[in-house]
XYZ file of C-alpha atoms in Angstrom:
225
model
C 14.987 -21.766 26.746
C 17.673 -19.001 26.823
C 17.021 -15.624 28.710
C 16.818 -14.083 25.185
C 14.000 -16.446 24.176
C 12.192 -15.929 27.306
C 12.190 -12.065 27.097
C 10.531 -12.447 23.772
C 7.375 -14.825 24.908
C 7.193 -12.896 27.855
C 4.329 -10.385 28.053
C 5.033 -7.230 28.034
C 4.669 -5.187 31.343
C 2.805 -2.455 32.554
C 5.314 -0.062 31.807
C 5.584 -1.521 28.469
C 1.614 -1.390 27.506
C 1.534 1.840 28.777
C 4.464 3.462 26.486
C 2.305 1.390 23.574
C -1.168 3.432 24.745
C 0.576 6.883 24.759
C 2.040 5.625 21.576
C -0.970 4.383 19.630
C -2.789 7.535 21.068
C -0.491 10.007 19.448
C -0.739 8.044 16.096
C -4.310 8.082 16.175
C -4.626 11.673 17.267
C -2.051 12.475 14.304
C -4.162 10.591 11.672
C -7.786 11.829 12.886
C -6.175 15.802 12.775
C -4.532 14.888 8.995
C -7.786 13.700 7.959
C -9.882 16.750 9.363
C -7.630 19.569 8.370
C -4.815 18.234 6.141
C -0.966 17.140 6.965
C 0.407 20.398 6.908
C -2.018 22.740 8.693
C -1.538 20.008 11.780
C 1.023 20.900 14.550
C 2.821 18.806 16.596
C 1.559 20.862 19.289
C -2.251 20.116 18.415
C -1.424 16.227 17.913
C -0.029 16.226 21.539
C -2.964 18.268 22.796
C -5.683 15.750 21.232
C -3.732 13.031 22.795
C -3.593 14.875 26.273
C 0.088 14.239 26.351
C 3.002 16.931 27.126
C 4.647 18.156 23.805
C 7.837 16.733 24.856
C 6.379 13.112 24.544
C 5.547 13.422 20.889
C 9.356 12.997 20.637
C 9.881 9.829 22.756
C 8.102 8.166 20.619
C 8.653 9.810 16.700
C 11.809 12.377 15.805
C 10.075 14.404 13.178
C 6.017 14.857 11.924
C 7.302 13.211 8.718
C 7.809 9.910 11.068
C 4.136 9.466 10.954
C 3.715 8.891 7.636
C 6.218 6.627 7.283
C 4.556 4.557 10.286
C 1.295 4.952 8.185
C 2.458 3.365 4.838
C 4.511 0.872 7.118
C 0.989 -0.496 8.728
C -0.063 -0.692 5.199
C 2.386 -2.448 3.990
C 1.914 -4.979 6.690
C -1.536 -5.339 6.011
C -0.972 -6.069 2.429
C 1.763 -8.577 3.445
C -0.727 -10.924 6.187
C -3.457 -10.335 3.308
C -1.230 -11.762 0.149
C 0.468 -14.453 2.920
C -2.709 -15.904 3.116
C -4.073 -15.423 -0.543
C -0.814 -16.988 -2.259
C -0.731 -20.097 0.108
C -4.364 -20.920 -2.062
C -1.742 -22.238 -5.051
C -4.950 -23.916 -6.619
C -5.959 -19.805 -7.705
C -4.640 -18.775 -10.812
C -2.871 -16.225 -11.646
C -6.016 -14.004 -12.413
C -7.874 -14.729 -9.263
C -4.708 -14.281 -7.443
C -3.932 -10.833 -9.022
C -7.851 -9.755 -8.412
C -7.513 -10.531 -5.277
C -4.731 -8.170 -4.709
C -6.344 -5.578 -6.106
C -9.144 -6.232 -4.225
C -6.912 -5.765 -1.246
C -5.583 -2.676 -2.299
C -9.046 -0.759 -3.114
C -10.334 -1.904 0.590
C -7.749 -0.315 2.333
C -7.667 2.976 0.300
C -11.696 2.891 -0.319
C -12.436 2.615 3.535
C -9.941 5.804 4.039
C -10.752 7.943 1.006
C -9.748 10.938 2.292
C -6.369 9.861 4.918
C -5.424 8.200 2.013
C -5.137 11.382 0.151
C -3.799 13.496 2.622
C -0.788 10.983 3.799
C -0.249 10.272 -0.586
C 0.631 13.777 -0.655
C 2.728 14.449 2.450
C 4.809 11.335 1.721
C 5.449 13.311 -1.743
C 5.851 16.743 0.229
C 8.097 15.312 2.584
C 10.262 14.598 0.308
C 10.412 10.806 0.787
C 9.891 8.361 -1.705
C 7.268 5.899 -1.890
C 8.650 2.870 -0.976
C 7.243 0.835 1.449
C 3.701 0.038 0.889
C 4.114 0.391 -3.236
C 7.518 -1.735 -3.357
C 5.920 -4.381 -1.390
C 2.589 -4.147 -4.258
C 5.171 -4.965 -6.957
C 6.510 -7.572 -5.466
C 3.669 -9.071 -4.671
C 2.450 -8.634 -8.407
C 6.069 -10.287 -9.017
C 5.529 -13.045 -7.197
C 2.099 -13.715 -8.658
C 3.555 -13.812 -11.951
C 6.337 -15.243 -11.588
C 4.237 -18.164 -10.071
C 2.009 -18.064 -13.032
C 4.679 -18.482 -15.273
C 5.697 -21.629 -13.568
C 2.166 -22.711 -14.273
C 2.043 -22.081 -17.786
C -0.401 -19.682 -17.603
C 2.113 -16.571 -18.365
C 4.442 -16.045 -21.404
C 7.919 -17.362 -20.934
C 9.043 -14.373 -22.065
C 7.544 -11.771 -20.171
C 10.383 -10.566 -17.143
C 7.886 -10.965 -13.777
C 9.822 -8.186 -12.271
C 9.092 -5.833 -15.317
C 5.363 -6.917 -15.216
C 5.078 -6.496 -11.582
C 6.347 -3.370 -11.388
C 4.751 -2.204 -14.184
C 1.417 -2.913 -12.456
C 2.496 -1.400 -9.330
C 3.534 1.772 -11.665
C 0.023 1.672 -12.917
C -1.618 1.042 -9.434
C 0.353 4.203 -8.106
C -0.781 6.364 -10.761
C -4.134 5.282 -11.264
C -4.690 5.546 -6.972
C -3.284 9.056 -7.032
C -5.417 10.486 -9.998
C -8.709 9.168 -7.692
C -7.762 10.588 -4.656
C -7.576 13.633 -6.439
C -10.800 13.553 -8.105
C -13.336 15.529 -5.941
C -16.128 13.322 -6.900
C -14.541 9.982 -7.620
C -17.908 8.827 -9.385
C -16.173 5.580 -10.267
C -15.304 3.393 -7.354
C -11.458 1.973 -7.042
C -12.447 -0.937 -7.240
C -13.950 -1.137 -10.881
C -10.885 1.305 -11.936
C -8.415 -1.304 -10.862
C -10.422 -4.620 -11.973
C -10.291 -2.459 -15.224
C -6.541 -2.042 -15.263
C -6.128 -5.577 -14.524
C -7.881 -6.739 -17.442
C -6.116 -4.626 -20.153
C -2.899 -5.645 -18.382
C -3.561 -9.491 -18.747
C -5.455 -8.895 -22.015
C -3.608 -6.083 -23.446
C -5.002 -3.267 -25.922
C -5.046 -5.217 -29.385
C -8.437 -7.134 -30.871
C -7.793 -10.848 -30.193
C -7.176 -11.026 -34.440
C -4.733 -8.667 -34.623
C -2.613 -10.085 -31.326
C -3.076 -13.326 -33.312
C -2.162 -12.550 -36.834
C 0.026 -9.848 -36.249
C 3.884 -10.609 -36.330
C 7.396 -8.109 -36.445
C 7.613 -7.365 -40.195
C 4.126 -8.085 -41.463
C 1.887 -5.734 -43.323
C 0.648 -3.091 -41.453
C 2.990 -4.164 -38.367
C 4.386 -0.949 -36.526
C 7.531 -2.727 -36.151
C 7.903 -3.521 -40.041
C 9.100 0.418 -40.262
C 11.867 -0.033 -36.984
């Protein structure tokens, strides 16, 4: 074993755990103070007083506010990835199962934090960052549902995975931002996003007209391009 390897399976020391504490502590106190009184009404002076640390220590451990919410989506996009690790190893799931599951995924984490979710949504907007981390990694795991489902036969040759998956991930984004902005949200995420789901994998045309309908025939939008 080299000295490299054996730093890395070695546990981590006191000095170590204790940066982590002060570390997790400011994150926590950062996300509880978002939650109770919105992103930009908190100070990095109150987040270091909730954690009972000196001001200066907010800074040994995140350069700017904005770092939190990029920590935030980072922990979700982790999350997703164990989740969909675990789901897409299942390869006797088909593609719909394996997309519902997703989506189940994705309305537990945002569900059980109704109201972080909406705060950090729009100070990753304010802060002028775009949403990459957590939403990139939802297309491409839609992408690699697909793209498996394809090989399966259960997709359209023609459909580009990458198109699809983003495409749901497009839909995901806006759908998840128009409920955190609803002040009652009557109807849960979940059933919104099993509904988007099933009019992407079933589209918007009656079965007979998806069937019968063809570029240039009667009545065909197309027939007039």
């Amino acid at each position: 074993m080299t000295v490299e390897e054996s730093q890395q399976t070695r546990p981590p020391g006191r000095r170590e755990r204790n940066r982590q504490h002060v570390h997790d502590r400011l994150y926590t106190s950062a996300l509880e103070l978002f939650a109770e009184q919105g992103y930009e009404r908190t100070t990095i002076d109150q987040i270091t007083e909730r954690a009972d640390v000196a001001r200066g220590t907010f800074f040994n451990h995140f350069q700017r506010k904005e770092d939190l919410v990029t920590t935030w989506a980072e922990q979700r996009r982790d999350k997703l990835r164990a989740f969909m690790e675990h789901s897409l190893a299942r390869e006797d799931d088909d593609v719909t199962v394996q997309l519902e599951r997703c989506m189940a995924a994705l309305s537990e984490f945002n569900e059980t934090e109704h109201d972080l979710t909406r705060v950090m949504l729009t100070a990753w907007v304010k802060s002028g960052q775009p949403l990459l981390e957590e939403p990139d990694y939802a297309g491409h795991v839609f992408t690699k549902v697909i793209s498996a489902g394809q090989d399966r036969g259960e997709i359209a040759r023609d459909i580009d995975p990458a198109m699809a998956g983003n495409m749901l991930r497009d839909a995901y984004l806006g759908l998840l931002y128009r409920w955190t902005r609803s002040a009652d949200a009557k109807v849960p995420l979940h059933v919104e996003l099993r509904a988007l789901l099933r009019i992407g994998l079933t589209g918007i045309l009656t079965f007979d007209r998806r069937t019968r309908g063809s570029a240039g025939a009667p009545g065909d939008p197309r027939a007039a391009a």
